[in-house]
Amino acid sequence: MTAEPMQLALLPGLLCDAELWRPQIEGLSDIAECHVADFKSQQTVGEMAATVLDQMPGTFCMAGLSMGGYVALEIMRRAPERVQRLALLDTTARADSAEQTRRRRGLIQLAEKGDFKGVTPRLLPMLIAERFLENDKLKSVIMGMAGRIGRDGFLNQQKAIMTRPDSLQELAGIKVPTLVLCGRDDVLTPPDRHEEMAAAIMDADLVVLGGCGHLSSLERPADVTAALRRWLLR
């Protein structure tokens, strides 16, 4: 008798869509039915969380990268009884610092002035490790996702991120098997933010991937898929 596949919600980051998770959707298809959230139209992290809870059946496993991790932590705040397993990738439980908010406002102003296409090239050195900056295939995937999210989606997402609550105090209440994963070269949410989360969450595994930046699911797809498989089958 074949076991029913696990229900897995995959929550993308800023300017990302299902393509962020393509390697994992394909690599986990034998054990998980994947559902990728669409975060273009919501204007708060709470609205994003509500969208996921409405989309997913009953109880489910959940993996969020960057902004998706902020949404995952909001879901844990709202409906922990529905989450069977949690994976937090290249993210943080902290709210934005003043410097991060200032940087986001600068990108918002750039997009509002009509230079949305200039946003992603500026972000690329922060999104991927230096070794990937000459990888045209990877850069094309990232630019394609940004184009599909579009200017209005980007503005909505940045405003949602800037107004998200701090979740540090909530971590100790997480009681499900948890994976915390990041790239060693992630400059947006560095490894110490992940060490902080893994230390606070009971039963958390920490994975740090060398030669990898912020978009780990695309930079080190096989390693991320393997880590998610171990987490799902724990």
CSV table of N, CA and C in Angstrom, one decimal, residues 6 8 14 16 21-22 28 38 47 52 75 79 82 96 119 123 134-135 139 181 207 209 214:
chain,number,residue,atom,x,y,z
A,6,MET,N,3.0,13.7,1.6
A,6,MET,CA,2.8,14.8,2.6
A,6,MET,C,2.4,16.0,1.8
A,8,LEU,N,3.0,19.8,1.4
A,8,LEU,CA,4.1,20.7,1.7
A,8,LEU,C,3.8,22.1,1.1
A,14,LEU,N,11.0,37.5,-1.4
A,14,LEU,CA,10.8,38.7,-2.2
A,14,LEU,C,11.2,38.6,-3.6
A,16,CYS,N,10.2,36.5,-5.8
A,16,CYS,CA,10.3,35.1,-6.2
A,16,CYS,C,8.9,34.5,-6.3
A,21,TRP,N,11.5,27.3,-6.1
A,21,TRP,CA,11.4,26.0,-5.5
A,21,TRP,C,11.4,24.9,-6.6
A,22,ARG,N,11.6,25.2,-7.9
A,22,ARG,CA,11.5,24.2,-8.9
A,22,ARG,C,12.3,22.9,-8.6
A,28,LEU,N,11.3,16.3,-4.7
A,28,LEU,CA,10.6,15.7,-3.5
A,28,LEU,C,9.2,15.1,-4.0
A,38,ASP,N,1.4,32.3,-3.7
A,38,ASP,CA,1.5,33.4,-4.5
A,38,ASP,C,1.4,34.7,-3.6
A,47,GLU,N,-1.7,39.0,5.9
A,47,GLU,CA,-2.5,38.6,4.7
A,47,GLU,C,-1.9,37.5,4.0
A,52,VAL,N,-2.1,31.4,2.8
A,52,VAL,CA,-1.5,30.0,2.9
A,52,VAL,C,-2.5,29.1,3.7
A,75,ILE,N,2.4,32.2,10.5
A,75,ILE,CA,1.5,31.1,10.5
A,75,ILE,C,1.7,30.3,11.8
A,79,ALA,N,-1.7,29.7,13.8
A,79,ALA,CA,-2.3,28.3,13.7
A,79,ALA,C,-1.3,27.2,13.8
A,82,ARG,N,-1.9,23.5,13.0
A,82,ARG,CA,-2.0,23.0,11.6
A,82,ARG,C,-0.7,22.6,11.0
A,96,ASP,N,12.9,44.1,10.9
A,96,ASP,CA,13.9,44.9,10.2
A,96,ASP,C,14.6,45.9,11.2
A,119,VAL,N,15.9,47.4,-10.1
A,119,VAL,CA,15.9,46.9,-8.7
A,119,VAL,C,16.7,45.6,-8.6
A,123,LEU,N,20.1,44.2,-6.4
A,123,LEU,CA,20.0,43.2,-5.4
A,123,LEU,C,20.8,42.0,-5.6
A,134,GLU,N,28.5,35.3,-12.2
A,134,GLU,CA,28.8,35.2,-13.7
A,134,GLU,C,27.9,34.0,-14.2
A,135,ASN,N,27.0,33.5,-13.4
A,135,ASN,CA,26.2,32.3,-13.9
A,135,ASN,C,25.0,32.9,-14.6
A,139,LYS,N,21.1,33.8,-13.1
A,139,LYS,CA,20.7,35.2,-13.1
A,139,LYS,C,19.4,35.4,-14.0
A,181,LEU,N,18.1,26.4,7.8
A,181,LEU,CA,19.1,26.2,6.8
A,181,LEU,C,19.5,27.6,6.1
A,207,VAL,N,21.5,23.6,9.3
A,207,VAL,CA,22.4,23.2,8.2
A,207,VAL,C,22.9,24.5,7.6
A,209,LEU,N,25.3,25.8,4.4
A,209,LEU,CA,25.9,25.4,3.1
A,209,LEU,C,27.0,26.3,2.7
A,214,HIS,N,22.0,33.8,-0.5
A,214,HIS,CA,20.7,34.0,0.1
A,214,HIS,C,19.6,33.1,-0.6
